PDB file of C-alpha atoms and ligand atoms in Angstrom:
ATOM      1  CA  MET A   1       0.017  -0.087   0.092  1.00  0.00           C
ATOM      2  CA  GLU A   2       1.140   3.509  -0.642  1.00  0.00           C
ATOM      3  CA  GLN A   3       2.345   5.561   2.161  1.00  0.00           C
ATOM      4  CA  PRO A   4      -0.137   7.324   4.315  1.00  0.00           C
ATOM      5  CA  GLY A   5      -0.075  10.949   4.107  1.00  0.00           C
ATOM      6  CA  PRO A   6      -1.578  14.170   5.780  1.00  0.00           C
ATOM      7  CA  ILE A   7      -5.103  15.426   4.843  1.00  0.00           C
ATOM      8  CA  ALA A   8      -4.463  18.692   2.729  1.00  0.00           C
ATOM      9  CA  VAL A   9      -6.701  21.735   3.156  1.00  0.00           C
ATOM     10  CA  PHE A  10      -6.200  24.371   0.359  1.00  0.00           C
ATOM     11  CA  ASP A  11      -7.497  28.066   0.360  1.00  0.00           C
ATOM     12  CA  SER A  12      -6.505  31.092  -1.741  1.00  0.00           C
ATOM     13  CA  GLY A  13      -5.348  32.925   1.392  1.00  0.00           C
ATOM     14  CA  TYR A  14      -6.016  32.807   5.042  1.00  0.00           C
ATOM     15  CA  GLY A  15      -9.723  32.298   5.431  1.00  0.00           C
ATOM     16  CA  GLY A  16      -9.643  28.554   4.960  1.00  0.00           C
ATOM     17  CA  LEU A  17      -7.940  28.381   8.342  1.00  0.00           C
ATOM     18  CA  THR A  18     -11.535  28.852   9.905  1.00  0.00           C
ATOM     19  CA  VAL A  19     -12.407  25.571   8.143  1.00  0.00           C
ATOM     20  CA  LEU A  20      -9.205  23.904   8.959  1.00  0.00           C
ATOM     21  CA  ASN A  21      -9.836  24.752  12.618  1.00  0.00           C
ATOM     22  CA  LYS A  22     -13.157  23.145  12.695  1.00  0.00           C
ATOM     23  CA  ILE A  23     -12.109  19.990  10.542  1.00  0.00           C
ATOM     24  CA  ARG A  24      -9.395  19.583  13.270  1.00  0.00           C
ATOM     25  CA  GLN A  25     -11.961  19.747  16.075  1.00  0.00           C
ATOM     26  CA  HIS A  26     -14.155  16.874  14.460  1.00  0.00           C
ATOM     27  CA  LEU A  27     -11.134  15.014  13.433  1.00  0.00           C
ATOM     28  CA  PRO A  28      -8.124  15.646  15.686  1.00  0.00           C
ATOM     29  CA  GLN A  29      -6.472  12.345  15.186  1.00  0.00           C
ATOM     30  CA  TYR A  30      -5.303  13.081  11.605  1.00  0.00           C
ATOM     31  CA  ASP A  31      -2.172  14.888  10.171  1.00  0.00           C
ATOM     32  CA  TYR A  32      -2.921  18.044   8.162  1.00  0.00           C
ATOM     33  CA  ILE A  33      -1.081  20.185   5.768  1.00  0.00           C
ATOM     34  CA  TYR A  34      -2.625  23.739   4.718  1.00  0.00           C
ATOM     35  CA  LEU A  35      -1.711  25.579   1.850  1.00  0.00           C
ATOM     36  CA  GLY A  36      -2.514  29.242   1.273  1.00  0.00           C
ATOM     37  CA  ASP A  37      -1.998  30.676  -2.019  1.00  0.00           C
ATOM     38  CA  ASN A  38      -1.358  34.139  -0.254  1.00  0.00           C
ATOM     39  CA  ALA A  39       0.782  35.659  -2.965  1.00  0.00           C
ATOM     40  CA  ARG A  40      -2.025  35.372  -5.694  1.00  0.00           C
ATOM     41  CA  THR A  41      -5.069  35.820  -3.329  1.00  0.00           C
ATOM     42  CA  PRO A  42      -7.947  37.084  -3.916  1.00  0.00           C
ATOM     43  CA  TYR A  43      -9.476  34.278  -6.360  1.00  0.00           C
ATOM     44  CA  GLY A  44     -12.873  35.853  -5.897  1.00  0.00           C
ATOM     45  CA  THR A  45     -12.266  38.453  -8.592  1.00  0.00           C
ATOM     46  CA  ARG A  46     -10.513  36.171 -10.939  1.00  0.00           C
ATOM     47  CA  SER A  47     -11.728  34.482 -14.149  1.00  0.00           C
ATOM     48  CA  PHE A  48     -12.790  30.839 -14.442  1.00  0.00           C
ATOM     49  CA  GLU A  49      -9.550  29.965 -16.344  1.00  0.00           C
ATOM     50  CA  VAL A  50      -7.118  31.602 -13.917  1.00  0.00           C
ATOM     51  CA  VAL A  51      -8.882  30.023 -10.690  1.00  0.00           C
ATOM     52  CA  TYR A  52      -8.704  26.675 -12.298  1.00  0.00           C
ATOM     53  CA  GLU A  53      -5.069  26.835 -13.251  1.00  0.00           C
ATOM     54  CA  TYR A  54      -4.015  28.093  -9.934  1.00  0.00           C
ATOM     55  CA  THR A  55      -6.089  25.485  -7.999  1.00  0.00           C
ATOM     56  CA  LEU A  56      -4.832  22.742 -10.176  1.00  0.00           C
ATOM     57  CA  GLU A  57      -1.257  23.853  -9.655  1.00  0.00           C
ATOM     58  CA  ALA A  58      -1.989  23.785  -5.649  1.00  0.00           C
ATOM     59  CA  VAL A  59      -3.559  20.428  -5.792  1.00  0.00           C
ATOM     60  CA  LYS A  60      -0.625  18.931  -7.661  1.00  0.00           C
ATOM     61  CA  LYS A  61       1.740  20.209  -5.079  1.00  0.00           C
ATOM     62  CA  LEU A  62      -0.260  19.054  -2.175  1.00  0.00           C
ATOM     63  CA  PHE A  63      -0.229  15.545  -3.840  1.00  0.00           C
ATOM     64  CA  ASP A  64       3.524  15.823  -4.407  1.00  0.00           C
ATOM     65  CA  MET A  65       3.808  16.582  -0.397  1.00  0.00           C
ATOM     66  CA  GLY A  66       2.272  13.264   0.265  1.00  0.00           C
ATOM     67  CA  ALA A  67      -1.605  13.884   0.533  1.00  0.00           C
ATOM     68  CA  HIS A  68      -4.136  11.678  -1.098  1.00  0.00           C
ATOM     69  CA  LEU A  69      -7.068  13.677  -0.022  1.00  0.00           C
ATOM     70  CA  VAL A  70      -7.250  17.476  -0.659  1.00  0.00           C
ATOM     71  CA  ILE A  71     -10.124  19.616   0.727  1.00  0.00           C
ATOM     72  CA  LEU A  72     -10.730  22.842  -1.185  1.00  0.00           C
ATOM     73  CA  ALA A  73     -11.724  24.918   1.554  1.00  0.00           C
ATOM     74  CA  CYS A  74     -11.968  27.930  -0.693  1.00  0.00           C
ATOM     75  CA  ASN A  75     -15.587  28.322  -2.277  1.00  0.00           C
ATOM     76  CA  THR A  76     -14.317  30.195  -5.246  1.00  0.00           C
ATOM     77  CA  ALA A  77     -11.905  27.426  -6.233  1.00  0.00           C
ATOM     78  CA  SER A  78     -14.822  24.962  -5.270  1.00  0.00           C
ATOM     79  CA  ALA A  79     -17.192  26.647  -7.538  1.00  0.00           C
ATOM     80  CA  LYS A  80     -14.853  27.288 -10.558  1.00  0.00           C
ATOM     81  CA  ALA A  81     -12.276  24.355 -10.581  1.00  0.00           C
ATOM     82  CA  LEU A  82     -13.308  21.389  -8.581  1.00  0.00           C
ATOM     83  CA  ARG A  83     -15.552  19.717 -11.187  1.00  0.00           C
ATOM     84  CA  ASN A  84     -13.022  20.005 -13.835  1.00  0.00           C
ATOM     85  CA  ILE A  85     -10.247  18.701 -11.511  1.00  0.00           C
ATOM     86  CA  GLN A  86     -12.397  15.924 -10.338  1.00  0.00           C
ATOM     87  CA  GLN A  87     -13.700  14.811 -13.746  1.00  0.00           C
ATOM     88  CA  LYS A  88     -10.678  15.786 -16.045  1.00  0.00           C
ATOM     89  CA  ASP A  89      -7.462  16.214 -14.115  1.00  0.00           C
ATOM     90  CA  LEU A  90      -7.731  13.287 -11.344  1.00  0.00           C
ATOM     91  CA  PRO A  91      -8.050  10.471 -13.842  1.00  0.00           C
ATOM     92  CA  LEU A  92      -4.827  11.436 -15.646  1.00  0.00           C
ATOM     93  CA  ILE A  93      -2.802  12.476 -12.336  1.00  0.00           C
ATOM     94  CA  ASP A  94      -4.038   9.493  -9.869  1.00  0.00           C
ATOM     95  CA  SER A  95      -7.384   8.159  -9.970  1.00  0.00           C
ATOM     96  CA  ASN A  96      -6.877   6.923  -6.370  1.00  0.00           C
ATOM     97  CA  ARG A  97      -6.568  10.526  -4.950  1.00  0.00           C
ATOM     98  CA  ARG A  98      -9.439  12.674  -4.097  1.00  0.00           C
ATOM     99  CA  VAL A  99     -10.458  16.387  -4.048  1.00  0.00           C
ATOM    100  CA  LEU A 100     -13.306  17.348  -2.335  1.00  0.00           C
ATOM    101  CA  GLY A 101     -14.882  21.104  -1.973  1.00  0.00           C
ATOM    102  CA  VAL A 102     -17.172  22.982   0.466  1.00  0.00           C
ATOM    103  CA  ILE A 103     -20.037  23.619  -1.668  1.00  0.00           C
ATOM    104  CA  ARG A 104     -21.810  20.269  -1.693  1.00  0.00           C
ATOM    105  CA  PRO A 105     -21.789  19.630   2.042  1.00  0.00           C
ATOM    106  CA  SER A 106     -23.062  23.346   2.646  1.00  0.00           C
ATOM    107  CA  ILE A 107     -26.123  22.734   0.622  1.00  0.00           C
ATOM    108  CA  GLU A 108     -27.111  19.363   1.680  1.00  0.00           C
ATOM    109  CA  VAL A 109     -28.341  21.017   4.880  1.00  0.00           C
ATOM    110  CA  VAL A 110     -30.128  23.748   3.713  1.00  0.00           C
ATOM    111  CA  ASP A 111     -33.604  21.927   2.966  1.00  0.00           C
ATOM    112  CA  GLU A 112     -33.716  20.727   6.789  1.00  0.00           C
ATOM    113  CA  LEU A 113     -33.020  24.235   7.795  1.00  0.00           C
ATOM    114  CA  SER A 114     -35.469  26.194   5.699  1.00  0.00           C
ATOM    115  CA  ASP A 115     -38.943  26.208   6.523  1.00  0.00           C
ATOM    116  CA  SER A 116     -39.964  29.106   3.897  1.00  0.00           C
ATOM    117  CA  LYS A 117     -37.916  27.178   1.221  1.00  0.00           C
ATOM    118  CA  HIS A 118     -36.294  30.700   0.373  1.00  0.00           C
ATOM    119  CA  VAL A 119     -32.381  30.490   0.759  1.00  0.00           C
ATOM    120  CA  GLY A 120     -29.711  33.282   0.464  1.00  0.00           C
ATOM    121  CA  VAL A 121     -26.085  32.772  -0.261  1.00  0.00           C
ATOM    122  CA  LEU A 122     -23.314  35.474   0.591  1.00  0.00           C
ATOM    123  CA  GLY A 123     -20.016  34.898  -1.536  1.00  0.00           C
ATOM    124  CA  THR A 124     -17.446  36.558  -3.613  1.00  0.00           C
ATOM    125  CA  VAL A 125     -18.040  37.868  -6.903  1.00  0.00           C
ATOM    126  CA  GLY A 126     -16.663  34.703  -8.611  1.00  0.00           C
ATOM    127  CA  THR A 127     -18.793  32.299  -6.445  1.00  0.00           C
ATOM    128  CA  VAL A 128     -21.857  34.162  -7.216  1.00  0.00           C
ATOM    129  CA  GLN A 129     -21.174  34.425 -11.064  1.00  0.00           C
ATOM    130  CA  SER A 130     -20.517  30.892 -11.402  1.00  0.00           C
ATOM    131  CA  GLU A 131     -24.142  30.210 -10.067  1.00  0.00           C
ATOM    132  CA  SER A 132     -22.649  27.022  -8.468  1.00  0.00           C
ATOM    133  CA  TYR A 133     -24.774  27.333  -5.335  1.00  0.00           C
ATOM    134  CA  PRO A 134     -28.297  27.785  -6.993  1.00  0.00           C
ATOM    135  CA  ILE A 135     -27.397  25.086  -9.624  1.00  0.00           C
ATOM    136  CA  GLU A 136     -26.364  22.668  -6.989  1.00  0.00           C
ATOM    137  CA  ILE A 137     -29.075  23.392  -4.531  1.00  0.00           C
ATOM    138  CA  ASN A 138     -31.700  23.107  -7.195  1.00  0.00           C
ATOM    139  CA  LYS A 139     -30.214  19.800  -8.415  1.00  0.00           C
ATOM    140  CA  LEU A 140     -31.085  18.256  -4.912  1.00  0.00           C
ATOM    141  CA  PHE A 141     -33.856  20.699  -3.836  1.00  0.00           C
ATOM    142  CA  PRO A 142     -35.679  21.976  -7.113  1.00  0.00           C
ATOM    143  CA  ASN A 143     -38.413  23.746  -4.755  1.00  0.00           C
ATOM    144  CA  ILE A 144     -35.910  25.976  -3.073  1.00  0.00           C
ATOM    145  CA  LYS A 145     -35.757  29.549  -4.314  1.00  0.00           C
ATOM    146  CA  VAL A 146     -32.121  30.808  -4.235  1.00  0.00           C
ATOM    147  CA  SER A 147     -30.945  34.317  -4.008  1.00  0.00           C
ATOM    148  CA  GLN A 148     -27.338  35.535  -4.124  1.00  0.00           C
ATOM    149  CA  GLU A 149     -25.548  38.489  -3.248  1.00  0.00           C
ATOM    150  CA  ALA A 150     -21.740  39.023  -3.842  1.00  0.00           C
ATOM    151  CA  CYS A 151     -19.715  41.007  -0.976  1.00  0.00           C
ATOM    152  CA  PRO A 152     -16.723  42.065  -2.540  1.00  0.00           C
ATOM    153  CA  MET A 153     -15.483  44.235   0.321  1.00  0.00           C
ATOM    154  CA  TRP A 154     -15.826  41.688   2.898  1.00  0.00           C
ATOM    155  CA  VAL A 155     -12.676  39.672   2.039  1.00  0.00           C
ATOM    156  CA  PRO A 156     -10.415  42.887   2.082  1.00  0.00           C
ATOM    157  CA  LEU A 157     -11.887  43.914   5.549  1.00  0.00           C
ATOM    158  CA  VAL A 158     -11.118  40.495   7.223  1.00  0.00           C
ATOM    159  CA  GLU A 159      -7.648  40.344   5.336  1.00  0.00           C
ATOM    160  CA  ASN A 160      -6.759  43.948   6.750  1.00  0.00           C
ATOM    161  CA  ASN A 161      -8.129  43.092  10.322  1.00  0.00           C
ATOM    162  CA  GLU A 162     -10.936  45.557  10.092  1.00  0.00           C
ATOM    163  CA  SER A 163     -13.787  43.153  10.596  1.00  0.00           C
ATOM    164  CA  PHE A 164     -14.271  44.017  14.041  1.00  0.00           C
ATOM    165  CA  LYS A 165     -14.135  47.880  13.503  1.00  0.00           C
ATOM    166  CA  ASP A 166     -16.899  50.250  13.129  1.00  0.00           C
ATOM    167  CA  GLY A 167     -16.023  50.858   9.276  1.00  0.00           C
ATOM    168  CA  ALA A 168     -17.067  47.493   8.554  1.00  0.00           C
ATOM    169  CA  ASP A 169     -20.562  47.795   9.679  1.00  0.00           C
ATOM    170  CA  TYR A 170     -21.589  49.872   6.414  1.00  0.00           C
ATOM    171  CA  PHE A 171     -20.347  47.222   4.163  1.00  0.00           C
ATOM    172  CA  VAL A 172     -21.979  44.362   6.212  1.00  0.00           C
ATOM    173  CA  LYS A 173     -25.378  46.249   6.289  1.00  0.00           C
ATOM    174  CA  GLN A 174     -24.967  47.142   2.737  1.00  0.00           C
ATOM    175  CA  HIS A 175     -25.048  43.557   1.442  1.00  0.00           C
ATOM    176  CA  ILE A 176     -27.300  41.929   4.010  1.00  0.00           C
ATOM    177  CA  ASP A 177     -29.916  44.478   3.032  1.00  0.00           C
ATOM    178  CA  GLY A 178     -29.101  43.960  -0.803  1.00  0.00           C
ATOM    179  CA  LEU A 179     -29.776  40.235  -0.248  1.00  0.00           C
ATOM    180  CA  LEU A 180     -32.938  40.599   1.873  1.00  0.00           C
ATOM    181  CA  SER A 181     -34.352  42.964  -0.546  1.00  0.00           C
ATOM    182  CA  MET A 182     -34.208  40.385  -3.261  1.00  0.00           C
ATOM    183  CA  ASP A 183     -36.541  38.067  -1.437  1.00  0.00           C
ATOM    184  CA  LYS A 184     -38.240  38.906   1.834  1.00  0.00           C
ATOM    185  CA  ALA A 185     -39.177  35.030   2.425  1.00  0.00           C
ATOM    186  CA  ILE A 186     -35.395  34.109   3.078  1.00  0.00           C
ATOM    187  CA  ASP A 187     -35.071  32.312   6.548  1.00  0.00           C
ATOM    188  CA  THR A 188     -31.696  30.703   5.817  1.00  0.00           C
ATOM    189  CA  ILE A 189     -28.274  32.261   4.444  1.00  0.00           C
ATOM    190  CA  ILE A 190     -25.222  30.085   3.428  1.00  0.00           C
ATOM    191  CA  LEU A 191     -21.988  32.215   4.304  1.00  0.00           C
ATOM    192  CA  GLY A 192     -20.449  30.916   1.017  1.00  0.00           C
ATOM    193  CA  CYS A 193     -16.886  32.130   1.596  1.00  0.00           C
ATOM    194  CA  THR A 194     -14.062  31.184   4.025  1.00  0.00           C
ATOM    195  CA  HIS A 195     -13.776  34.719   5.330  1.00  0.00           C
ATOM    196  CA  TYR A 196     -17.204  35.463   6.390  1.00  0.00           C
ATOM    197  CA  PRO A 197     -17.315  33.635   9.783  1.00  0.00           C
ATOM    198  CA  LEU A 198     -15.028  36.365  11.066  1.00  0.00           C
ATOM    199  CA  LEU A 199     -17.661  38.998  10.345  1.00  0.00           C
ATOM    200  CA  MET A 200     -20.198  36.809  12.107  1.00  0.00           C
ATOM    201  CA  ASP A 201     -20.923  39.066  14.920  1.00  0.00           C
ATOM    202  CA  LYS A 202     -21.595  42.043  12.684  1.00  0.00           C
ATOM    203  CA  ILE A 203     -23.712  39.984  10.213  1.00  0.00           C
ATOM    204  CA  ARG A 204     -25.868  38.809  13.173  1.00  0.00           C
ATOM    205  CA  GLN A 205     -26.315  42.426  14.062  1.00  0.00           C
ATOM    206  CA  TYR A 206     -27.865  43.183  10.894  1.00  0.00           C
ATOM    207  CA  LEU A 207     -29.976  40.197  10.387  1.00  0.00           C
ATOM    208  CA  PRO A 208     -33.728  39.651  11.423  1.00  0.00           C
ATOM    209  CA  GLY A 209     -33.573  37.041  14.304  1.00  0.00           C
ATOM    210  CA  HIS A 210     -35.488  34.435  12.676  1.00  0.00           C
ATOM    211  CA  ILE A 211     -32.839  34.009   9.893  1.00  0.00           C
ATOM    212  CA  GLN A 212     -30.530  31.149  10.458  1.00  0.00           C
ATOM    213  CA  LEU A 213     -26.667  31.271   9.195  1.00  0.00           C
ATOM    214  CA  VAL A 214     -25.061  28.245   7.535  1.00  0.00           C
ATOM    215  CA  GLU A 215     -21.491  28.328   8.783  1.00  0.00           C
ATOM    216  CA  GLN A 216     -19.324  25.958   6.585  1.00  0.00           C
ATOM    217  CA  GLY A 217     -16.661  25.020   9.031  1.00  0.00           C
ATOM    218  CA  ASP A 218     -18.636  22.609  11.163  1.00  0.00           C
ATOM    219  CA  ILE A 219     -20.579  21.206   8.149  1.00  0.00           C
ATOM    220  CA  VAL A 220     -17.474  20.335   6.275  1.00  0.00           C
ATOM    221  CA  GLY A 221     -16.037  18.901   9.408  1.00  0.00           C
ATOM    222  CA  GLU A 222     -18.976  16.593   9.967  1.00  0.00           C
ATOM    223  CA  SER A 223     -19.173  15.694   6.297  1.00  0.00           C
ATOM    224  CA  LEU A 224     -15.275  14.796   6.226  1.00  0.00           C
ATOM    225  CA  LYS A 225     -16.097  12.684   9.258  1.00  0.00           C
ATOM    226  CA  ASP A 226     -18.853  10.858   7.565  1.00  0.00           C
ATOM    227  CA  TYR A 227     -16.659  10.588   4.265  1.00  0.00           C
ATOM    228  CA  LEU A 228     -13.737   8.862   5.838  1.00  0.00           C
ATOM    229  CA  LYS A 229     -16.069   6.459   7.616  1.00  0.00           C
ATOM    230  CA  ARG A 230     -17.684   5.487   4.206  1.00  0.00           C
ATOM    231  CA  HIS A 231     -14.435   5.135   2.620  1.00  0.00           C
ATOM    232  CA  PRO A 232     -12.072   3.066   4.742  1.00  0.00           C
ATOM    233  CA  GLU A 233      -9.568   2.755   1.864  1.00  0.00           C
ATOM    234  CA  MET A 234      -9.021   6.575   2.077  1.00  0.00           C
ATOM    235  CA  ASP A 235      -9.049   6.570   5.895  1.00  0.00           C
ATOM    236  CA  ASP A 236      -6.104   4.033   5.743  1.00  0.00           C
ATOM    237  CA  LYS A 237      -4.280   6.458   3.453  1.00  0.00           C
ATOM    238  CA  CYS A 238      -4.461   9.375   5.942  1.00  0.00           C
ATOM    239  CA  SER A 239      -1.700   9.397   8.504  1.00  0.00           C
ATOM    240  CA  LYS A 240      -2.898   9.894  12.122  1.00  0.00           C
ATOM    241  CA  GLY A 241      -0.452  11.701  14.266  1.00  0.00           C
ATOM    242  CA  SER A 242      -2.263  15.042  14.967  1.00  0.00           C
ATOM    243  CA  SER A 243       0.095  17.227  13.299  1.00  0.00           C
ATOM    244  CA  VAL A 244      -0.312  20.445  11.453  1.00  0.00           C
ATOM    245  CA  HIS A 245       1.959  22.225   9.040  1.00  0.00           C
ATOM    246  CA  PHE A 246       1.346  25.423   7.132  1.00  0.00           C
ATOM    247  CA  TYR A 247       2.631  26.160   3.724  1.00  0.00           C
ATOM    248  CA  THR A 248       2.366  29.618   1.872  1.00  0.00           C
ATOM    249  CA  THR A 249       3.269  31.118  -1.540  1.00  0.00           C
ATOM    250  CA  GLU A 250       3.824  34.380   0.266  1.00  0.00           C
ATOM    251  CA  GLN A 251       6.570  35.052   2.800  1.00  0.00           C
ATOM    252  CA  VAL A 252       6.585  33.131   5.994  1.00  0.00           C
ATOM    253  CA  MET A 253       6.762  35.967   8.348  1.00  0.00           C
ATOM    254  CA  LYS A 254       3.637  37.700   6.726  1.00  0.00           C
ATOM    255  CA  PHE A 255       1.656  34.595   6.848  1.00  0.00           C
ATOM    256  CA  LYS A 256       2.392  34.018  10.420  1.00  0.00           C
ATOM    257  CA  GLN A 257       1.349  37.483  11.321  1.00  0.00           C
ATOM    258  CA  THR A 258      -2.157  37.438   9.469  1.00  0.00           C
ATOM    259  CA  ALA A 259      -2.735  33.749  10.461  1.00  0.00           C
ATOM    260  CA  GLY A 260      -3.081  34.543  13.817  1.00  0.00           C
ATOM    261  CA  ILE A 261      -6.237  36.108  13.138  1.00  0.00           C
ATOM    262  CA  PHE A 262      -7.642  32.817  12.146  1.00  0.00           C
ATOM    263  CA  PHE A 263      -5.664  30.336  14.147  1.00  0.00           C
ATOM    264  CA  GLU A 264      -4.680  30.039  17.767  1.00  0.00           C
ATOM    265  CA  GLY A 265      -1.396  28.794  18.701  1.00  0.00           C
ATOM    266  CA  GLU A 266       2.243  28.629  17.305  1.00  0.00           C
ATOM    267  CA  LEU A 267       2.359  27.868  13.506  1.00  0.00           C
ATOM    268  CA  THR A 268       5.077  25.914  11.695  1.00  0.00           C
ATOM    269  CA  VAL A 269       5.313  27.465   8.336  1.00  0.00           C
ATOM    270  CA  GLU A 270       7.267  27.022   5.085  1.00  0.00           C
ATOM    271  CA  HIS A 271       7.325  28.778   1.844  1.00  0.00           C
ATOM    272  CA  VAL A 272       6.435  26.980  -1.443  1.00  0.00           C
ATOM    273  CA  VAL A 273       6.450  27.971  -5.067  1.00  0.00           C
ATOM    274  CA  LEU A 274       3.709  26.616  -7.098  1.00  0.00           C
TER     275      LEU A 274
HETATM  276  N1  DGL B   1     -11.309  31.884  -0.122  1.00  0.00           N
HETATM  277  C1  DGL B   1     -12.245  32.710  -0.894  1.00  0.00           C
HETATM  278  C2  DGL B   1     -13.559  31.986  -0.929  1.00  0.00           C
HETATM  279  O1  DGL B   1     -14.069  31.247  -0.172  1.00  0.00           O
HETATM  280  C3  DGL B   1     -12.165  34.257  -0.455  1.00  0.00           C
HETATM  281  C4  DGL B   1     -10.947  34.728  -0.624  1.00  0.00           C
HETATM  282  C5  DGL B   1     -10.694  34.948  -2.198  1.00  0.00           C
HETATM  283  O2  DGL B   1     -11.301  35.733  -2.763  1.00  0.00           O
HETATM  284  O3  DGL B   1      -9.706  34.453  -2.564  1.00  0.00           O
HETATM  285  O4  DGL B   1     -14.466  32.126  -1.678  1.00  0.00           O
END
């Protein structure tokens, strides 16, 4: 059998650390590597072709580092690159390796959560334009009406450590109002971007109390746990030493400083070139 390797978590930048944290809470026994393409972030404003090219480079790198299973924590990469990678690239690279995204697990829960069957999605411009959420939700639940709002200022607010400050209120309210004005019956909103949990307090402040928020970290953690249970052959290929190592395409010092917003504890970080 092939040598077991760490579970890899990929994001365009720092936001995926929110997902990694939650995955580790659900599955603490595994080894993890995290790759942030911080030198080329954000992906949310980039074209389909570029997001696909960057994401594929990252996936290949993570396979080279020994991972058999890669989680695309980035919604934009999940929306724009995952399908191609799964269908076109994996059979050529190694059909025994797996790449999973965050969109599918997030939408599987909405039918149960929503009474009105009117669901909202907040995401980057790229995720919203890809229409991945409405398409995937309606494949499973054709009766659900989906409205989407792109929030281009939210990622920069978080990346610049402005998410807790007063200036953030304006942009949070603007997009919450924008989404709710599209459909007054929305009772469930998916936070379809790695960074948005960091704005949670402010988002809740501007939301009517009856609206539920779907935060991805826990859902992805649960879903991965279930996946590994259903796929013992993959579970055997995931090493279990409870370690976590970080890789960035940016400078190590810069990564360490900003990653502190998302992740508690000392980080072991290395620079990589994709
Ligand atoms: N990680 C991206 C996502 O979840 C947000 C940051 C970016 O635009 O690169 O969509």
